[in-house]
XYZ file of C-alpha atoms in Angstrom:
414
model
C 121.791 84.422 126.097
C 120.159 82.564 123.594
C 121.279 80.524 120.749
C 120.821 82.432 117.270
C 119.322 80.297 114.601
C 120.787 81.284 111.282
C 117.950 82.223 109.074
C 118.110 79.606 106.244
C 117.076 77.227 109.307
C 114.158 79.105 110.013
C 113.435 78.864 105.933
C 114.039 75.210 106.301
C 111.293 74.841 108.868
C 108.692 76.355 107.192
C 106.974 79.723 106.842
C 103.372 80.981 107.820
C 103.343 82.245 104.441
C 105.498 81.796 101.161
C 107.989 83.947 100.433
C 107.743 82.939 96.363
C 104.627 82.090 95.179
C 104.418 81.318 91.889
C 100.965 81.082 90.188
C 99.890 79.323 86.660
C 97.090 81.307 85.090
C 96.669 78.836 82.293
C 98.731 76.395 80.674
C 97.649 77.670 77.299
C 100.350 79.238 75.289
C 101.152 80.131 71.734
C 104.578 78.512 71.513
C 105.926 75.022 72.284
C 109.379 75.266 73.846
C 111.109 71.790 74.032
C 111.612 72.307 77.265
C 108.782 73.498 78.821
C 108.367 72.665 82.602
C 104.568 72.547 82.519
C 104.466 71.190 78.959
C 102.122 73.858 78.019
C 99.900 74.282 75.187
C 96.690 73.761 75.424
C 94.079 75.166 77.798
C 92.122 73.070 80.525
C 88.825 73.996 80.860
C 89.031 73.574 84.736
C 90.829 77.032 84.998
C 90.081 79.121 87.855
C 87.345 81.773 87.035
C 88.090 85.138 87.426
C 86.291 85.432 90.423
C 87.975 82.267 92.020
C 91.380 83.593 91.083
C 90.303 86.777 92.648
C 89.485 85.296 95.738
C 92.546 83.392 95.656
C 94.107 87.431 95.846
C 92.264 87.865 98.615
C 93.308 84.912 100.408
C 97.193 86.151 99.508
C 96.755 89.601 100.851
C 95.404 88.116 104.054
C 98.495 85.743 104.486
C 100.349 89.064 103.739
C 102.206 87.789 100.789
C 103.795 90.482 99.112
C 104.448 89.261 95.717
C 103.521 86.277 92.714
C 105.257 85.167 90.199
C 102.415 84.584 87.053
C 103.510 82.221 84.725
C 101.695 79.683 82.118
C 102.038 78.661 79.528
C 101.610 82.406 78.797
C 99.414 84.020 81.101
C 98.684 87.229 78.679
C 96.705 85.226 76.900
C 94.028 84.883 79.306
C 91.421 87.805 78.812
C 91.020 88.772 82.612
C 94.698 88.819 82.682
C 95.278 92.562 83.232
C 92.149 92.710 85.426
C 93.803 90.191 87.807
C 97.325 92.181 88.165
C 95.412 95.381 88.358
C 93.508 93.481 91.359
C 96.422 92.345 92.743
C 98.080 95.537 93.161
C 94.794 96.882 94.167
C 95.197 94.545 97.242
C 99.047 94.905 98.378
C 100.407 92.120 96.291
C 103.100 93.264 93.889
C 102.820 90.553 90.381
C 105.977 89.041 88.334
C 105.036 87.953 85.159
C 106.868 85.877 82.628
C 106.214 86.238 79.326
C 107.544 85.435 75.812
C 106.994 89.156 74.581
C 104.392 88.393 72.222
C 102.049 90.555 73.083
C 104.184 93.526 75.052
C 103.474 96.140 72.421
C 104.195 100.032 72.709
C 101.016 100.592 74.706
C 101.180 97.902 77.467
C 104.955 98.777 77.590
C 103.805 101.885 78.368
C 101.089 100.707 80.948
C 103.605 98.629 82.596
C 106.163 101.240 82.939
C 103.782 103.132 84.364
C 102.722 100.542 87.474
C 105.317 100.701 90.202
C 103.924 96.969 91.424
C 104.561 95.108 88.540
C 107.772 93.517 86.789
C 108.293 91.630 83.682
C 110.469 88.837 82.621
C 110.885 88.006 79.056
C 112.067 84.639 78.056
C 114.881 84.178 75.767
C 117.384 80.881 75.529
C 119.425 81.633 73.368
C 121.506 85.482 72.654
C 120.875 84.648 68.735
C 118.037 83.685 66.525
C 119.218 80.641 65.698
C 120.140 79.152 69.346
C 116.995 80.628 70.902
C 114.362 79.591 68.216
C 115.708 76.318 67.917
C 114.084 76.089 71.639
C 111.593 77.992 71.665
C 110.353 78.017 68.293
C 111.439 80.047 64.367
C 110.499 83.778 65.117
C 110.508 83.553 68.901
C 113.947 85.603 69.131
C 112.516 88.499 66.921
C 109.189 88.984 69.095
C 111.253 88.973 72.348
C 113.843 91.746 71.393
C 110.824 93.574 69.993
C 109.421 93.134 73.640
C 112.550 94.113 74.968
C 112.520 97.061 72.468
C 109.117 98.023 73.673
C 109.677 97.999 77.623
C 113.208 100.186 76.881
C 111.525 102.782 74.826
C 108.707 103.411 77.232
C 110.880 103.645 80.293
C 110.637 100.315 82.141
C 113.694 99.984 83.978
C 115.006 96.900 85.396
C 113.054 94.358 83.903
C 113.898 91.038 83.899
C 115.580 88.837 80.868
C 115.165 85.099 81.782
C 117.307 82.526 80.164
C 117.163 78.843 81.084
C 120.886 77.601 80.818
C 121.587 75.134 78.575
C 124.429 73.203 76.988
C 123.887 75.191 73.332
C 123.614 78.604 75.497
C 126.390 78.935 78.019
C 129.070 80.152 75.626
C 126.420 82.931 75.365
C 126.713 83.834 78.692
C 128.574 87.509 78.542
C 126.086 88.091 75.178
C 123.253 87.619 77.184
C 124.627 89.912 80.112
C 125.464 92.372 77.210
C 121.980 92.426 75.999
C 120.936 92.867 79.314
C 122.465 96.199 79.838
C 121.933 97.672 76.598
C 118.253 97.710 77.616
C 118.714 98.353 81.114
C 117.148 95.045 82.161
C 118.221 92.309 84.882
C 119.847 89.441 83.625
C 117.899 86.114 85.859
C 119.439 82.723 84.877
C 117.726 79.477 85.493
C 118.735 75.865 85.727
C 117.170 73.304 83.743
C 114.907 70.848 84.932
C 113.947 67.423 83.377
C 110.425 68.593 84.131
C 107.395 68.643 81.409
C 108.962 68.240 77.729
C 112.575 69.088 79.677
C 112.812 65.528 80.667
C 112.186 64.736 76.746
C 115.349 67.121 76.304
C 117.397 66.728 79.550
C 120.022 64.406 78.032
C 120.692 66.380 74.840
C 120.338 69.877 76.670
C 121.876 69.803 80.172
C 125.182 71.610 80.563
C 128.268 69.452 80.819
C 130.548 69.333 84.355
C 132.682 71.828 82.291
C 130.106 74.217 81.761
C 128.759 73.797 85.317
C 132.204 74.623 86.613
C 132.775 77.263 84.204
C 129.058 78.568 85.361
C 129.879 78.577 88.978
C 133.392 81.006 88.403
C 130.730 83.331 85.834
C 128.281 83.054 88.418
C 131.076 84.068 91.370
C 132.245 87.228 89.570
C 128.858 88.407 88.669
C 126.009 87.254 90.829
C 125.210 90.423 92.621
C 124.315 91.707 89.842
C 122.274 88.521 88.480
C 119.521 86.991 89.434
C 119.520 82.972 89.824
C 116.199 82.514 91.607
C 118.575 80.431 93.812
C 118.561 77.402 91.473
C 121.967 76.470 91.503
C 122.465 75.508 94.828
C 123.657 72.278 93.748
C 126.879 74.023 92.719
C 127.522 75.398 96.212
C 129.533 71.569 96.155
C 132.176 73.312 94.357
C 133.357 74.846 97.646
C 132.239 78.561 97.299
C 128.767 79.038 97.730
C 126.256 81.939 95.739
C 124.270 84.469 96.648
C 120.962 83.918 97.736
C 119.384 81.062 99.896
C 121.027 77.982 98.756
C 118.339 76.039 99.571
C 115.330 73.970 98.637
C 112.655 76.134 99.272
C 110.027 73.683 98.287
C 107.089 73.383 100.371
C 109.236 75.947 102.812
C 109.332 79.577 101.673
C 108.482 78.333 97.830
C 105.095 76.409 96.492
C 102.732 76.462 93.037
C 99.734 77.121 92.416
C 98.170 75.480 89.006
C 95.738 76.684 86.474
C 93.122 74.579 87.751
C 93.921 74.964 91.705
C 95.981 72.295 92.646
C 98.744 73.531 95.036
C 102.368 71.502 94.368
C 105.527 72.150 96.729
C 107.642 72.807 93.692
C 107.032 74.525 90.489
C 109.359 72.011 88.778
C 107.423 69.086 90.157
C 104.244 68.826 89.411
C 103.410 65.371 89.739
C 100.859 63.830 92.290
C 103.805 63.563 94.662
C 103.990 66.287 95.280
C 100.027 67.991 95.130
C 99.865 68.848 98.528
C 95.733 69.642 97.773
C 93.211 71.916 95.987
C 92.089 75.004 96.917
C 88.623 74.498 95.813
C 88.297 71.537 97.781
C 90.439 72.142 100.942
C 88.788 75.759 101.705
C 91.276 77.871 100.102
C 95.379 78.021 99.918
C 96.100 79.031 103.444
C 94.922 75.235 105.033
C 96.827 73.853 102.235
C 100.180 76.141 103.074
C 99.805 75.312 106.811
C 98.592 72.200 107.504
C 99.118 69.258 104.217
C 100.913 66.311 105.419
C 103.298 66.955 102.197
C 104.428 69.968 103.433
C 104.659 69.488 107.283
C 106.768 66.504 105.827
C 109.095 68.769 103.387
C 109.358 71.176 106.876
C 111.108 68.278 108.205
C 114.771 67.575 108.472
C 115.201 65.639 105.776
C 117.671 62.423 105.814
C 121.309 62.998 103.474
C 120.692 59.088 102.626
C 123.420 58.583 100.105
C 124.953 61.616 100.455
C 125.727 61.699 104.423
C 129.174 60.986 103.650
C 129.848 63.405 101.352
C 131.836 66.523 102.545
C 130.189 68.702 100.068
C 126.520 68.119 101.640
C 126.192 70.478 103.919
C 126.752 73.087 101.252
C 124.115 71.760 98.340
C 122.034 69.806 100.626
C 121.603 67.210 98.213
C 120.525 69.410 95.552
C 116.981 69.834 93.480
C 114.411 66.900 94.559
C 112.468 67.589 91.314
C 116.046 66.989 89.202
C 116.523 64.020 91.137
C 112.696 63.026 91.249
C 112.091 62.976 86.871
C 115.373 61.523 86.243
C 114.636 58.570 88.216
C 116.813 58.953 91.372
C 115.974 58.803 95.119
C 114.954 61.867 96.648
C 117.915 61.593 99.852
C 120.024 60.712 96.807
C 122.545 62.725 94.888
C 121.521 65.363 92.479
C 121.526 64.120 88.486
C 124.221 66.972 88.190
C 126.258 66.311 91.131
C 129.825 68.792 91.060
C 131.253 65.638 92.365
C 130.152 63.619 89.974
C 127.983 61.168 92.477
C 124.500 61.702 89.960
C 126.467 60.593 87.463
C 127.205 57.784 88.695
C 124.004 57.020 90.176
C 122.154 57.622 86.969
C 123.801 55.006 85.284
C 122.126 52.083 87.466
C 118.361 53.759 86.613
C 116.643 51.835 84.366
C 115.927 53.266 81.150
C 112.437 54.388 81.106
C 111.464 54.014 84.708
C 111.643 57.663 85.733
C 108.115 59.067 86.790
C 106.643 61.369 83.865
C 104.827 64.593 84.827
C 101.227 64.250 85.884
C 99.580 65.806 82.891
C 100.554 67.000 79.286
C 98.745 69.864 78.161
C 101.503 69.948 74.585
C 99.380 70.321 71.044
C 98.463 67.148 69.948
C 99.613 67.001 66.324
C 96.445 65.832 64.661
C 96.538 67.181 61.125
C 99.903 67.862 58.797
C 99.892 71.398 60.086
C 99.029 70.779 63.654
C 102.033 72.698 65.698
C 105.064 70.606 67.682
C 107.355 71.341 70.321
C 109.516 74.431 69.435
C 106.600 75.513 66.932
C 105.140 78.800 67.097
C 101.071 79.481 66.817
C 98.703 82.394 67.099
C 96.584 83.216 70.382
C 93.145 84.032 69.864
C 91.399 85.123 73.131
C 88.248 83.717 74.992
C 86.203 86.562 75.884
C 84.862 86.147 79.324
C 84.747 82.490 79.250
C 86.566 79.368 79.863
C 87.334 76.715 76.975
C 84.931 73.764 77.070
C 86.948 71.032 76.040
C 90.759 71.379 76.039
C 90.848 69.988 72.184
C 88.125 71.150 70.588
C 87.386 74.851 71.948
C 90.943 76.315 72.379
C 92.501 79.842 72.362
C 94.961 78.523 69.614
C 94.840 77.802 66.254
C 96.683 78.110 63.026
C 97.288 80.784 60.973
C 97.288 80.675 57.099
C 100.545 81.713 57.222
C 104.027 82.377 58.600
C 102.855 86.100 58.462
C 99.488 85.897 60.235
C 100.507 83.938 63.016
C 103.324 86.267 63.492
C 100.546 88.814 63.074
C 98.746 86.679 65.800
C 101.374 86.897 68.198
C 101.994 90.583 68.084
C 97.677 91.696 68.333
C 96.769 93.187 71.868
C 92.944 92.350 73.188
């Protein structure tokens, strides 16, 4: 009889296809969230034509990949966007898209509730006005419940609301689970990452031990019924693991795909560590997915290093490489939020200032007085059929005259 290999072992070596992909449309976007994993804002003129992104589709539904998460900055605001999910489902592949609800009006709520192949996740960090738009920017709360509003009154059941947990949030927990039934919606908690502008905001925004404890009892008595995209692995050191894979899936059954092509192991680190290629240069995705050094590497069993004496490691595994990686710690180190209190210790002999920073920073330059900054809102105007020329000086965003317009601006529909 032969041995059984438990599945998370045949995750850890590697797939012939991802399980999650997520996928970058554009890292344009008409808000500036402080902690924004991409640091978003700006488009790059290198962004994937429609017909390369198609083809990237194509490429998918031969790997058999049955879903993508879209993200961005926020991917409605390219103008092929609804041509691409409507090709997507045209070719097998079921689309997640995250979005801050800006432009989910009555119509494409309806459209949406309509498509069986499509789900939605809205973005909200905080379960009032004045704990979410201090993130993510004065107004941001409104246009999400309006979203929210939208997708409930037109039948969409089940869709997602996505909340990054945060020091000023957790005490919101049960609110945000509350709001989540009221409209029938999923509630999907994420951890934080110091990633993009998080690692700007990781020391003033990352929950305390307390709250991590207190998250790992919420997360106990409700996690079948809430999603976690399994990013709190790490807290499996407690003793009682979560649902879901507990595991880093990066480069494994998880891997990114960026606005301009460049395919990273982890959606939370994109740095040229880990770029494992491009697609327009290595002959599509598939050679990258099953044959880059970086990944055969990640596929690997990796060394515990540090943590090899630790009881706990066979439960987080050392937790998330890209927390460890932007705060400045060895990757077969201890995670920066270790349950045992290892990454705290270990943080305190990085020198200040000697983490890595994130490859690129698409954030709004602030140029003139009224030039937007991180947790500022901003109105999308759409390219029609075309890319931006220069990232600065031929974007899809600029100001409004006022409060009103680009509020106006956020809410208009191509």
């Amino acid at each position: 009889m032969g041995v059984t290999i438990p599945l998370v072992e045949h995750f850890a070596r590697g797939l012939d296809a991802p399980i999650c992909l997520t996928w970058e449309l554009t890292y344009g976007c008409n808000l500036a969230c402080r902690h924004c994993l991409s640091s978003s804002g700006r488009r790059d003129p290198r962004e994937l034509t429609t017909a390369e992104a198609k083809a990237v589709i194509d490429e998918l539904e031969d790997m058999q990949v049955f879903y993508v998460n879209i993200g961005g900055g926020e991917p409605t605001i390219r103008s092929d966007f609804w041509e691409l999910v409507d090709y997507a489902n045209a070719h097998h592949i079921g689309v997640k898209f995250s979005t801050n609800g800006s432009r989910i009006t009555p119509e494409i709520a309806a459209r949406l509730a309509s498509n069986h192949y499509v789900d939605v996740q809205i973005s909200l960090d905080g379960a009032t006005a004045a704990v979410n738009d201090s993130v993510r920017g004065v107004g941001s709360f409104d246009v999400a419940i309006r979203a929210m509003e939208n997708l409930h009154q037109a039948g969409f059941p089940n869709f997602k609301i996505s909340v990054v947990c945060t020091r000023h949030n957790l005490a919101q927990i049960d609110e945000f689970k509350a709001l989540a039934d009221h409209y029938d919606a999923q509630l999907r908690l994420t951890r934080l990452r110091p990633s993009g502008r998080g690692a700007q905001v990781w020391d003033e925004l990352h929950p305390t031990a307390t709250q991590q404890r207190d998250l790992h009892r919420w997360l106990l008595a409700h996690g079948e019924n809430v999603l976690t995209g399994d990013s709190f692995f790490h807290l499996a050191g407690f003793g009682d693991p979560l649902p879901g894979l507990n595991l880093c899936g990066a480069g494994r059954v998880v891997c990114l795909i960026d606005p301009v092509g460049d395919v990273y192991a982890c959606p939370f680190a994109i740095h040229e560590e880990f770029r494992a290629g491009n697609l327009r240069e290595a002959g599509g995705f598939a050679p990258i997915w099953r044959r880059s050094e970086l990944f055969r590497s990640l596929r690997e069993p990796q060394s515990a290093g540090a943590c090899a004496s630790c009881g706990a490691y066979d439960a987080c595994r050392g937790g998330c490489m890209a927390a460890k990686f932007f705060t400045g710690l060895p990757l077969d180190g201890p995670d920066p939020e270790c349950v045992k209190g290892y990454g705290e210790l270990a943080l305190a002999q990085v020198t200040p200032g000697s983490a890595p920073s994130p490859s690129a920073d698409h954030s709004r330059r602030s140029v003139t007085p009224d030039a937007p900054t991180p947790g500022a809102r901003t109105p999308v105007t759409l390219l029609t059929g075309r890319r931006p020329v220069r990232a600065c000086e031929d974007s899809p965003l600029a100001l409004g005259s006022s409060p009103d317009d680009r509020l106006g601006a956020m809410t208009s529909v191509p």
